[in-house]
XYZ file of C-alpha atoms in Angstrom:
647
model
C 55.154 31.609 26.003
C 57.193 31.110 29.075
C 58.196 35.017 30.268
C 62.307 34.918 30.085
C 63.613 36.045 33.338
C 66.638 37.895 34.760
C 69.885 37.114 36.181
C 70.184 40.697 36.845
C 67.644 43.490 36.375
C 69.779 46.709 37.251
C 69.998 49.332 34.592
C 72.067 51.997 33.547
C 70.494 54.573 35.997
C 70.793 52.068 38.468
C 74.271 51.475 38.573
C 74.843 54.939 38.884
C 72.861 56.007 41.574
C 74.138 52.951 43.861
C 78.198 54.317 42.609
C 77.154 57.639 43.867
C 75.953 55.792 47.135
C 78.961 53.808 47.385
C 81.182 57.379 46.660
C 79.174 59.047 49.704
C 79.808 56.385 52.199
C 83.519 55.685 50.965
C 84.454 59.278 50.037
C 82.691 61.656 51.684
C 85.203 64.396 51.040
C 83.427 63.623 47.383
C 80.628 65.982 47.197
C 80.030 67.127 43.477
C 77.640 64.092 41.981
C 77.217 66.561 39.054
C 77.349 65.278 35.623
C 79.989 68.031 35.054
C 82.813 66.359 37.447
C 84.993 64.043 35.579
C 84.411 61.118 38.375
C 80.837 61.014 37.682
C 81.846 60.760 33.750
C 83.840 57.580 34.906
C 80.945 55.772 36.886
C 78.708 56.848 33.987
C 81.049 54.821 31.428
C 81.374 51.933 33.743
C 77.801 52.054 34.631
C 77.248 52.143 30.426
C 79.724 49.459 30.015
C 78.400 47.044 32.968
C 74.440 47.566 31.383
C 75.834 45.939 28.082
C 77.467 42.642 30.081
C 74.130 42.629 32.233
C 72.454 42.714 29.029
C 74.725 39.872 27.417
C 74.684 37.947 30.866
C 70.311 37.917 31.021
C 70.112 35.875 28.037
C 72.263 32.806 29.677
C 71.801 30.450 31.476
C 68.106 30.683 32.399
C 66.944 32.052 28.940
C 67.859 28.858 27.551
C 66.538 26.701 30.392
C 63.279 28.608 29.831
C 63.919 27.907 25.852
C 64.486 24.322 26.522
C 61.596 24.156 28.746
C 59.051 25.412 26.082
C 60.423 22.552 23.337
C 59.264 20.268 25.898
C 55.667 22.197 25.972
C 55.637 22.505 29.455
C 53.409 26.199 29.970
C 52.397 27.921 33.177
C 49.803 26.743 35.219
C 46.775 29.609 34.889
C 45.400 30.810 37.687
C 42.337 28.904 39.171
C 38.984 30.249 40.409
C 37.412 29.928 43.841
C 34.111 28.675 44.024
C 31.693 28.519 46.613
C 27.723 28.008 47.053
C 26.049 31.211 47.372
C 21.995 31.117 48.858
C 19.577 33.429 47.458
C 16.820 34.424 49.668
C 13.462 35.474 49.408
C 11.662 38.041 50.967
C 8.746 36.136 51.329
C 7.309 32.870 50.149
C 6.350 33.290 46.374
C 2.938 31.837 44.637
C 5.196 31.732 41.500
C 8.504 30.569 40.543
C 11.241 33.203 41.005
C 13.934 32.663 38.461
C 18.154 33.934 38.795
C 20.090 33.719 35.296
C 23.124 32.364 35.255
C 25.833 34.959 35.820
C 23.747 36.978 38.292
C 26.985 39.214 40.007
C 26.846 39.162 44.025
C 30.066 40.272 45.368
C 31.595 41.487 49.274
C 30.844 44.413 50.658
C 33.737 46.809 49.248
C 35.450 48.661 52.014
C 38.464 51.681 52.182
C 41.211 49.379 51.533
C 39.866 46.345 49.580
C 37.909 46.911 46.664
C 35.015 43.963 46.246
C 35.475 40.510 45.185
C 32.517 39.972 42.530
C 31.845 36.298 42.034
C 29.370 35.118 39.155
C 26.555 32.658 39.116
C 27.259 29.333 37.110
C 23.923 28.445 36.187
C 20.023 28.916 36.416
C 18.532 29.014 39.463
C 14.773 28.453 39.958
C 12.928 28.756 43.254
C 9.655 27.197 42.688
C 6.422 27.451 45.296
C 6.086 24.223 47.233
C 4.297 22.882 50.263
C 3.054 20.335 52.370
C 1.101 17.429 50.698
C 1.294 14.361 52.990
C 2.626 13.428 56.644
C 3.801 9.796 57.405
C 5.037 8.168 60.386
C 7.758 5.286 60.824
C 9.017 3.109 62.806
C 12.586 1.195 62.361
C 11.183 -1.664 61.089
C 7.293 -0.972 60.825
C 5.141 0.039 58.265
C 4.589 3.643 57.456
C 1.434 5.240 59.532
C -0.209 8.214 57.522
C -1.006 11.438 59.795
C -3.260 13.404 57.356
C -6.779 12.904 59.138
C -4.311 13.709 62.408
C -3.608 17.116 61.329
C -6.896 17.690 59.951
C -9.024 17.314 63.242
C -6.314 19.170 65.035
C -5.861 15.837 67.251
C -2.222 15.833 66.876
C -0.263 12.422 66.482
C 3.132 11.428 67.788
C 6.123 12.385 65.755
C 8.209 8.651 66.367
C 7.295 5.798 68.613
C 6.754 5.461 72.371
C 9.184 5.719 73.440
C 11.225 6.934 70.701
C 13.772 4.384 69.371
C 16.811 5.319 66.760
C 15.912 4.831 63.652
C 12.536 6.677 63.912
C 11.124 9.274 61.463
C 8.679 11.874 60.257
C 8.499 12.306 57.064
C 7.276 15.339 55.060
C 6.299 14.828 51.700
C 6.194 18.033 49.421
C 3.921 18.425 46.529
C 7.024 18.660 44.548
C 10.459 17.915 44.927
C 12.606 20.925 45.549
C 16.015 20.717 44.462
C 18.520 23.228 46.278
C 16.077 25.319 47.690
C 15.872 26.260 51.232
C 12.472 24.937 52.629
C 10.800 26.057 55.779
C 8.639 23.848 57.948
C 6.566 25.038 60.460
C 5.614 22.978 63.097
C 2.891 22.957 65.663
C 4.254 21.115 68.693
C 2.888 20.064 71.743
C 5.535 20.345 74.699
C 6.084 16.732 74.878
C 9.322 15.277 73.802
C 10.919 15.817 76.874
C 14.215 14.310 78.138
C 16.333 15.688 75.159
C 19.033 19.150 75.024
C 17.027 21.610 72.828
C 20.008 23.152 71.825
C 21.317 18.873 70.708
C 18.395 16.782 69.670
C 19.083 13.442 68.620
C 17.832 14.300 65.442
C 19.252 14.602 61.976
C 17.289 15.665 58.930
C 17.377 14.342 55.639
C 15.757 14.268 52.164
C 15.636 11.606 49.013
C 18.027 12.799 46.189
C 17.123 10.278 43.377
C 19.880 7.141 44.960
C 19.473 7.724 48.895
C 18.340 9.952 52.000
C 20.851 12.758 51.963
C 22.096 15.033 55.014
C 20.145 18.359 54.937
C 22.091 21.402 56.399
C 19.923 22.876 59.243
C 20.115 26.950 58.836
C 17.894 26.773 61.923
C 15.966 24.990 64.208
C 13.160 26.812 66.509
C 11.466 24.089 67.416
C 14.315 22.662 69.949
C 13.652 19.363 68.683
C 9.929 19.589 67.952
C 9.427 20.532 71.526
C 7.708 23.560 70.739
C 6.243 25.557 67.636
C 8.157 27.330 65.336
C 10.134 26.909 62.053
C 12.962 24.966 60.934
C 14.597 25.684 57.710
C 16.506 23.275 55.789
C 18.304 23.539 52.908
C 17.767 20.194 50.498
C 20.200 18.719 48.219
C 20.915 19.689 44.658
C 19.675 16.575 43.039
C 16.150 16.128 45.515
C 14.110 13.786 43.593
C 10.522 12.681 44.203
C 9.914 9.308 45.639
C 7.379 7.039 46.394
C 6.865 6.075 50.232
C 3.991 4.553 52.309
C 2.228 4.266 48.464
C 2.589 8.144 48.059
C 4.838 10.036 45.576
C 6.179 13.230 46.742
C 9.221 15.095 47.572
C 10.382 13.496 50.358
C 11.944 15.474 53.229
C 12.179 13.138 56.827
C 13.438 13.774 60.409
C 15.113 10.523 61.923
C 15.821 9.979 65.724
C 19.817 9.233 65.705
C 21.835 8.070 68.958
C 22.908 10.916 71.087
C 26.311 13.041 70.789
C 28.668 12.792 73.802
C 27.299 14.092 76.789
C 23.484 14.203 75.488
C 20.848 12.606 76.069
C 17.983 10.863 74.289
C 13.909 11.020 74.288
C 12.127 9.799 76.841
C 8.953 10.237 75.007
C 7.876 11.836 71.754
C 7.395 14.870 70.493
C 3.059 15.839 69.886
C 3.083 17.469 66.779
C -0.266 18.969 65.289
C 0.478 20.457 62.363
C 3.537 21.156 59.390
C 3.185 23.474 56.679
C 6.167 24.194 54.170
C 7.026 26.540 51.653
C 10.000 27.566 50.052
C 12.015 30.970 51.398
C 15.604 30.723 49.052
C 17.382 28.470 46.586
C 21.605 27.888 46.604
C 23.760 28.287 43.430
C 27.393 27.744 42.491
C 29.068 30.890 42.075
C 32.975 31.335 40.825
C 35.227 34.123 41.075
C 35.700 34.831 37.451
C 34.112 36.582 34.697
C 32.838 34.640 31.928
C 33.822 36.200 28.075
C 31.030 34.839 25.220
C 31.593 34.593 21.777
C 34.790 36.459 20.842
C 36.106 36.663 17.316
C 39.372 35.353 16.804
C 39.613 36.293 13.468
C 40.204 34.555 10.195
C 42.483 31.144 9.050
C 44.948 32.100 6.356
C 44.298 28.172 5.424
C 47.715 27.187 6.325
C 48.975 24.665 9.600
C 50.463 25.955 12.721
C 48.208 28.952 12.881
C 48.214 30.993 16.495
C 45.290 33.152 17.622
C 45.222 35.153 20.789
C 42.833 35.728 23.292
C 41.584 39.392 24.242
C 41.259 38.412 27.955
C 43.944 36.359 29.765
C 45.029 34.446 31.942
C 41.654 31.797 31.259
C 41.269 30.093 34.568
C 42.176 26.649 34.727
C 38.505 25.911 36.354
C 36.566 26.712 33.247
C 36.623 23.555 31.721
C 37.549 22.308 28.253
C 37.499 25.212 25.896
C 35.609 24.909 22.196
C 36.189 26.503 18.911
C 33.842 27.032 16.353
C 35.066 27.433 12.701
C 32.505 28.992 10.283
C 31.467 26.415 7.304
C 29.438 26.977 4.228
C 26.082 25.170 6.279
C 27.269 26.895 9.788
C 29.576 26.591 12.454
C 31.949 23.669 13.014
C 33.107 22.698 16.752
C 36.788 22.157 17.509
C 37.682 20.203 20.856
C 40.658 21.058 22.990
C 43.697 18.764 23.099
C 46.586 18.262 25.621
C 48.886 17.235 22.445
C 48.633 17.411 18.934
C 50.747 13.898 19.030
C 48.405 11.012 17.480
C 46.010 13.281 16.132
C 45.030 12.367 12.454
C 44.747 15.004 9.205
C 40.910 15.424 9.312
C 40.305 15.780 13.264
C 39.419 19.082 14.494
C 41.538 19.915 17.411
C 43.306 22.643 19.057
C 45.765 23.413 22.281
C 45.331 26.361 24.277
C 47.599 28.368 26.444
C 45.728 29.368 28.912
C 48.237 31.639 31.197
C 49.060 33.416 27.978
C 45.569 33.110 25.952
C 46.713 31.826 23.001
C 44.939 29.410 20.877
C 47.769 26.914 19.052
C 45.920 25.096 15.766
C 47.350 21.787 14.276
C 50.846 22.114 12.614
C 52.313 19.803 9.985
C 55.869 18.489 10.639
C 58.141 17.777 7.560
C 58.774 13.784 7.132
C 62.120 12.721 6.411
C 61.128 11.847 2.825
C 60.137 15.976 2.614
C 56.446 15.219 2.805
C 54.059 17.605 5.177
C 52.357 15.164 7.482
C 49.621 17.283 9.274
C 48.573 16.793 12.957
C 44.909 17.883 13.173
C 42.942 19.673 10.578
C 43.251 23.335 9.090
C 40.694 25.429 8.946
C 40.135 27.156 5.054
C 40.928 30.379 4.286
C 39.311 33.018 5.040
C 36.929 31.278 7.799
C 35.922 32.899 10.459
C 37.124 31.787 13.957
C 35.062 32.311 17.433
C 35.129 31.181 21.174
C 31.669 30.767 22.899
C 32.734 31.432 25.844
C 35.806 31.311 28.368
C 36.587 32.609 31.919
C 39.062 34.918 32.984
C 40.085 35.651 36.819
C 40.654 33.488 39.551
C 43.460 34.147 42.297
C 43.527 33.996 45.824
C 41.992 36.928 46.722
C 38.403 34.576 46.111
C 38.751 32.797 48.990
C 36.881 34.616 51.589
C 35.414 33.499 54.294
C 32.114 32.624 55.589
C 29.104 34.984 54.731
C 31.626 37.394 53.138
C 29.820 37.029 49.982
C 26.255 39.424 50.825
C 25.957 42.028 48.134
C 23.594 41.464 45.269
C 24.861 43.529 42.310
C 21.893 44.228 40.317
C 18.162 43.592 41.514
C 16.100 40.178 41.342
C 12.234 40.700 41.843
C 11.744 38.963 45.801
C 15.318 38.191 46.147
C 15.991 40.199 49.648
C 19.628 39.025 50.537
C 22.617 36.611 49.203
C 25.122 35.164 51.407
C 27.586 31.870 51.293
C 27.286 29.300 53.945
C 30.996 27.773 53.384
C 33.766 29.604 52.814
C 34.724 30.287 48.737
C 37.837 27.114 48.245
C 39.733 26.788 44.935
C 41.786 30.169 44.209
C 45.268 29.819 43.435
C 47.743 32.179 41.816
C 48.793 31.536 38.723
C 52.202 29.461 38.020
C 55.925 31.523 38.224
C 58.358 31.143 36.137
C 60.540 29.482 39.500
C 58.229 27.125 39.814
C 57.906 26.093 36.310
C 61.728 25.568 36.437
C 61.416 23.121 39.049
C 58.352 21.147 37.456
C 60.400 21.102 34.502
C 62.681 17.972 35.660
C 59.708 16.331 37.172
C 57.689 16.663 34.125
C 60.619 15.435 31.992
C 61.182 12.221 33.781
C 57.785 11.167 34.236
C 56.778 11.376 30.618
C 52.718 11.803 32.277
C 53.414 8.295 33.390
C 53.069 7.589 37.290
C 55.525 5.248 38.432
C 57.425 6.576 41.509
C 55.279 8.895 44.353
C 57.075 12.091 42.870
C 55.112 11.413 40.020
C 51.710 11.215 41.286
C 52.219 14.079 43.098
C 53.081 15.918 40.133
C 50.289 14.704 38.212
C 47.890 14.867 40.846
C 48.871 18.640 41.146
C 48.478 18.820 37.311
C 44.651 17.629 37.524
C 43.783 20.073 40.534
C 46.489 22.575 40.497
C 43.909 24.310 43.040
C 44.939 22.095 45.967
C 47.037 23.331 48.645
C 49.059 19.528 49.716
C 49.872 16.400 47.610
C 51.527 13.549 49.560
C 51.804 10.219 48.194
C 52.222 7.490 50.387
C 52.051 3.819 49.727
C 49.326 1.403 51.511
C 50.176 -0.632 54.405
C 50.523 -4.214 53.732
C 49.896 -3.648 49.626
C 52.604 -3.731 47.495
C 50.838 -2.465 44.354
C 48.915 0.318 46.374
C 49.367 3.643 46.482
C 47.724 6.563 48.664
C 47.437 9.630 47.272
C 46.972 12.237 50.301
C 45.336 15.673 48.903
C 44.855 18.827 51.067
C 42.330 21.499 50.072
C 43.238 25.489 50.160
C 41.069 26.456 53.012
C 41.029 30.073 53.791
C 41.111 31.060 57.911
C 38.963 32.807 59.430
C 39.736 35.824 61.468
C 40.358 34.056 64.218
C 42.558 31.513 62.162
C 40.298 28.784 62.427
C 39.904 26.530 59.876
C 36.621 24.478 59.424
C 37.094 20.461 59.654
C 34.748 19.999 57.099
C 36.677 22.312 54.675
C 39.528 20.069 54.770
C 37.685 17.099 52.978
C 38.336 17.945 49.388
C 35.191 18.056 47.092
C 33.778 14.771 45.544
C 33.908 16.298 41.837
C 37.869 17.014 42.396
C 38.379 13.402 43.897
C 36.743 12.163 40.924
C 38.717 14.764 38.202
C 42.216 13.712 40.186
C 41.181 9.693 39.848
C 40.140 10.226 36.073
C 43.828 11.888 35.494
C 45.795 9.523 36.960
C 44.125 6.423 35.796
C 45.399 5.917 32.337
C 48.658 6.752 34.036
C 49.265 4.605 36.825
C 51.389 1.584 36.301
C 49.681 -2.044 35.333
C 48.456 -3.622 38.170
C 48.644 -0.476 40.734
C 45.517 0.396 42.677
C 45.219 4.095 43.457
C 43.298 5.722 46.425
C 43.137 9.493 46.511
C 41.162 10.458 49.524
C 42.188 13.406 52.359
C 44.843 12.516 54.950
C 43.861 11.691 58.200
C 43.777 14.815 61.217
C 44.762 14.255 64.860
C 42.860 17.109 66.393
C 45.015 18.965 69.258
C 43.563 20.956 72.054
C 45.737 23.458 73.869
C 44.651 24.612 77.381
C 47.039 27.299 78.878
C 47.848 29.874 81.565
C 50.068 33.022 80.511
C 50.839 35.796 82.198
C 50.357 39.365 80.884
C 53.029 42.314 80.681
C 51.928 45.606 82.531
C 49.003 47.587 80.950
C 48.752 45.041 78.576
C 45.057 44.363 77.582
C 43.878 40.935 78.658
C 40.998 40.228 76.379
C 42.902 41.298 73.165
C 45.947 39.197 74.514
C 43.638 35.764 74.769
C 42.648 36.459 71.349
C 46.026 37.057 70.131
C 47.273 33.900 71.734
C 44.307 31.658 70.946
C 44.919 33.106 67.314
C 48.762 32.223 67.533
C 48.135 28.907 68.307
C 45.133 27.646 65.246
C 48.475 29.627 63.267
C 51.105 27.155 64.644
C 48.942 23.908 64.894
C 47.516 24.369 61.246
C 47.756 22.074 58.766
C 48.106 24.746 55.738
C 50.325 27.894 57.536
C 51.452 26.065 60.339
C 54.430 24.201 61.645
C 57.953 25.502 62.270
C 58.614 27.136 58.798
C 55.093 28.087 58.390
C 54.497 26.125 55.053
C 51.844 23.696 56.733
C 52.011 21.427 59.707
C 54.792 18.686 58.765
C 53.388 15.000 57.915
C 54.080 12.695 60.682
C 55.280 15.825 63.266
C 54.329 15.251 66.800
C 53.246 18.830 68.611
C 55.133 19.051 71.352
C 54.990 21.410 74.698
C 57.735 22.943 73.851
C 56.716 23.909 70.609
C 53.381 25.677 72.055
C 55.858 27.522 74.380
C 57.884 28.676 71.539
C 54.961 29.816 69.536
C 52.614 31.467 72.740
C 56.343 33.528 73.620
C 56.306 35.392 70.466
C 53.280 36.706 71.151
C 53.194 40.854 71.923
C 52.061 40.848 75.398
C 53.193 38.140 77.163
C 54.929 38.270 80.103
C 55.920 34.412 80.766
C 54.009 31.085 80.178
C 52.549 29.675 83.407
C 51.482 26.356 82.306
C 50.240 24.351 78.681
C 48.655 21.251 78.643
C 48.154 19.009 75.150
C 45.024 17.299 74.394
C 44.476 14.696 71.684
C 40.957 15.604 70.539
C 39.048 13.877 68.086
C 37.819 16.665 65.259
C 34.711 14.680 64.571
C 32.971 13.913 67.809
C 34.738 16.103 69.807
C 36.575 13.491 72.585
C 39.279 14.187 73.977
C 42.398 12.335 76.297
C 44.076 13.243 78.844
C 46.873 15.881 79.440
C 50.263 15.309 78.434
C 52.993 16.990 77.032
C 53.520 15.439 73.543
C 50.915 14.473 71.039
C 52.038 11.925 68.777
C 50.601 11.892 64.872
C 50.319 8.987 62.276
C 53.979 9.151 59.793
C 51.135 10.620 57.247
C 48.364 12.578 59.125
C 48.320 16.437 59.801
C 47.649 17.919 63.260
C 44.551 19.941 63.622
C 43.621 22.618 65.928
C 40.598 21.891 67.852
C 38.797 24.360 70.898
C 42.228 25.593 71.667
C 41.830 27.573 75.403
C 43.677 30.065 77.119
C 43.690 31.825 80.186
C 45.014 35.372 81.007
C 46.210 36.230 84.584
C 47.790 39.637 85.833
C 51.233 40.135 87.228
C 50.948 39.166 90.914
């Protein structure tokens, strides 16, 4: 049930107290307010009077837009749940498997003004003991070379060829594969592999997930490239599968010589390694900010259609998947499935709507045919039977997107579990729909009848299947007339610098996939939809201000560098501070606009634009305008500035 809103929400007491403010700066020669003096007995009856037209006034026009709105079933949006991947680690390495239920609490730290935000585990997490089985060598385009008897006589062997070409790898095969654990590997290097940066090898690391070699995250490296001994822990992918390579099945975890970044350079002959050992230290698990509610009675049917049952928690999160019903039956408990409409559903199939910003469950009504037959849309359940939910979440909101490593409190205690943290930032929170912004779906929602024909309407029904994003544009494709683009932006919390991550901004495969699924039975004959993230013209800023007196000079860089990842953003940014605009060049002027309004700036010596590329980090010469694509965002990248004192 849409809430009914209000033209006007003064009351009686209200519109008295702001008469008697308008008597005292009017009349001041009025000075008894007193209920006694027959003036205040005239605003009183005025105010009295005015409270019953208010009254009269709140139920029109926008209580009977909201009316009209709910015949059309149009409902608020529920509030959606952040997510993010939270790492469990171990104390030490375990000889046995170290287990973490689903729904294990970790949470921030809770300070004086915020209280903690207490996310939830989404499923079982095992850590199991693992370690080194086999070692194999490869070329590019050789055979495999096995290094067992190597490590055994302590001779050592070469990690890649000489010298060592791209395409090269060691590979580590684990007695076991290891899926979303964090794996160390200790090496024993010789000092050999010289030529390289040990801070940027040329080196990526990677491990077989079941369809191909997937990118590892590096937590650490202290071998400098397998220059030197020490560990390097690696987290593996969720679905690491065991393989079969060189003749031997194990979990396969490889390191693979890669050209150089910008400005690097490459081996000029391979690393001596002598021997690897590996165990596992920690295991990653999707958490949500939401708290899951398990089988809660409903109540009982009265065995009639239309029946409505409310929820004892609400809002449900819109994140929580499909809901299910189970209706008790003489040999147990029958499942009901959730519907978006009732419309087309026969008598006997067992299917229900749900509310979820108000928590109410809506079971099948029957609709009077013009002959005065009942023609029932879904099945009833009998009377008297019992009605339960298994389980649904309540939460969500903003306030569960924090930021990096905010997540480090374990709430409760896991045997050899010594810390928690989150890699990535927690993505996905959103407030639940207003009532405002219902209004203005309404009309969209009315003309495109959850058909996608025009780009309004994909971005309405894009925003329908992933409410949780932050930008929809829709945009068609260059040189295709039956193509469309649909451009999606992620909510990506800032740091506290805020700085956004890149990566952040390249929405998650599974919502990709859940926004393609929507709009595919929806899309018009013959149209070809692509639904990918919008392109981002990185912009560096390098400047020179000029400091007021006393004004401190390290907290005024900061300030400034903040100001300007706050103007060039694609989310908060831009002139009205509603995201960068599509298509916007960023202009000097601009940055001169934005660095002035900073506290503690005197004047702006000189700013300089840079069109950097996000990914590998190039970047053009100065100049004074950067131009962006009609449908790309600009992106702040290694903005710099420079503080000098009054002369």
């Amino acid at each position: 049930m849409l809430p009914s809103p209000d033209l006007d929400d003064r009351r009686f007491q209200d519109l008295v107290d702001d008469a008697k403010r308008m008597v005292q700066a009017r009349c001041p020669e009025w000075t008894d307010h007193n209920v006694s003096d027959p003036g205040v007995t005239l605003i009183e009856t005025f105010a009295f009077m005015t409270d019953q037209l208010l009254y009269r006034l709140n139920r029109v026009p926008d209580r009977l837009y909201v009316a009209f709105l709910e015949l059309l079933g149009i409902t608020l949006h529920p509030a959606t749940a952040a997510r993010a991947d939270v790492v469990f680690w171990l104390s030490a390495p375990q000889d046995e498997p170290v287990e973490v239920p689903a729904g294990t609490e970790v949470a921030t730290v809770r300070t004086e003004r915020e209280d903690a935000v207490v996310f939830r585990t989404t499923a079982d997490l095992t850590v199991p003991p693992r370690s080194r089985a086999h070692l194999v060598s490869k070329g590019a385009d050789a055979a495999g070379v096995r290094r067992g008897d190597a490590v055994q006589t302590g001779a050592g062997f070469p990690a890649f060829g000489e010298p060592p070409a791209p395409g090269d790898a060691l590979l580590v095969g684990l007695d076991d594969a290891a899926p979303g654990c964090a794996v160390v590997l200790r090496f024993d290097c010789d000092v050999q592999g010289v030529g390289v940066d040990p801070r940027r090898p040329p080196l990526v690391w990677e491990a077989w997930d079941g369809e191909r070699w997937a990118r590892c995250d590096v937590d650490s490296d202290g071998t400098g490239g397998l220059n030197r001994a020490g560990d390097v822990v690696l987290h593996l992918p969720a679905h690491h599968a065991t393989s079969v390579e060189d003749g031997l099945r194990a979990g396969w975890v490889r390191c693979r010589v890669v050209e150089p970044e910008e400005g690097a350079r490459t081996y000029s002959s391979s690393p001596v390694v002598r021997d690897v050992s590996a165990f596992t230290i920690g295991g990653t698990v999707a958490a949500v900010h939401a708290e899951t509610v398990t089988d809660e009675v409903l109540g009982t049917s009265e065995g009639v259609p239309g029946q409505t049952f409310g929820l004892e928690r609400r809002p449900v999160v819109a994140s929580g998947g499909p809901l299910t019903l189970e209706v008790a039956s003489g040999d147990g408990w029958r499942t009901w499935t959730e519907t978006d409409s009732f419309a087309g559903a026969g008598p006997d199939e067992a299917v229900f709507t749900v509310d979820r910003a108000t928590g109410e469950i809506h079971l099948p009504p029957a609709v009077r045919d013009v002959d005065g037959t009942l023609v029932p849309y879904g099945a009833v359940p009998p009377a008297g039977a019992l009605l339960r939910v298994p389980a649904y979440r309540v939460g969500g909101g903003p306030t569960g997107n924090v930021a990096t490593g905010a997540v480090r409190v374990l709430r409760g205690t896991i045997g050899f579990v010594e810390r928690v943290e989150n890699r990535r930032p927690a993505l996905g929170g959103v407030d639940a729909e207003s009532v405002d912004e219902a209004r203005a779906r309404g009309p969209l929602a009315l003309r495109t009848r959850d058909r996608a024909v025009t780009a309004e309407d994909y971005e309405h029904l894009t925003r329908a299947a992933a409410p949780d994003l932050a930008r929809v544009r829709c945009v068609p494709v260059v040189g295709a007339a039956e193509a469309v683009r649909v451009l999606v932006v992620p909510a990506v919390p800032a740091d506290d610098e805020g700085r956004r991550r890149f990566e952040d901004l390249v929405p998650d495969p599974e919502v990709l996939a859940r926004i393609v699924d929507h709009l595919e039975p929806r899309r018009t004959l013959g149209a070809r939809v692509v639904v990918e993230p919008p392109f981002y013209q990185g912009v560096t800023v390098v400047a020179r201000i000029t400091a007021r007196r006393r004004a401190h000079r390290v907290r005024l860089e900061v300030a400034a560098t903040r100001a300007l990842h706050e103007y060039v953003d694609p989310l908060g940014g831009g002139p009205d501070g509603r995201g960068w605009p599509f298509g916007r060049a960023v202009r000097a002027g601009d940055v001169y606009a934005a660095l002035q309004r900073v506290d503690g700036v005197e004047t702006i010596e000189d700013v300089k634009l840079f069109a950097a590329d996000p990914i590998t980090g190039e970047r053009g010469e100065p100049v004074q305008r950067v131009d962006v694509a009609p449908h790309a965002l600009a992106f702040s990248y290694q903005h710099q500035v420079r503080v000098v004192e009054q002369p």
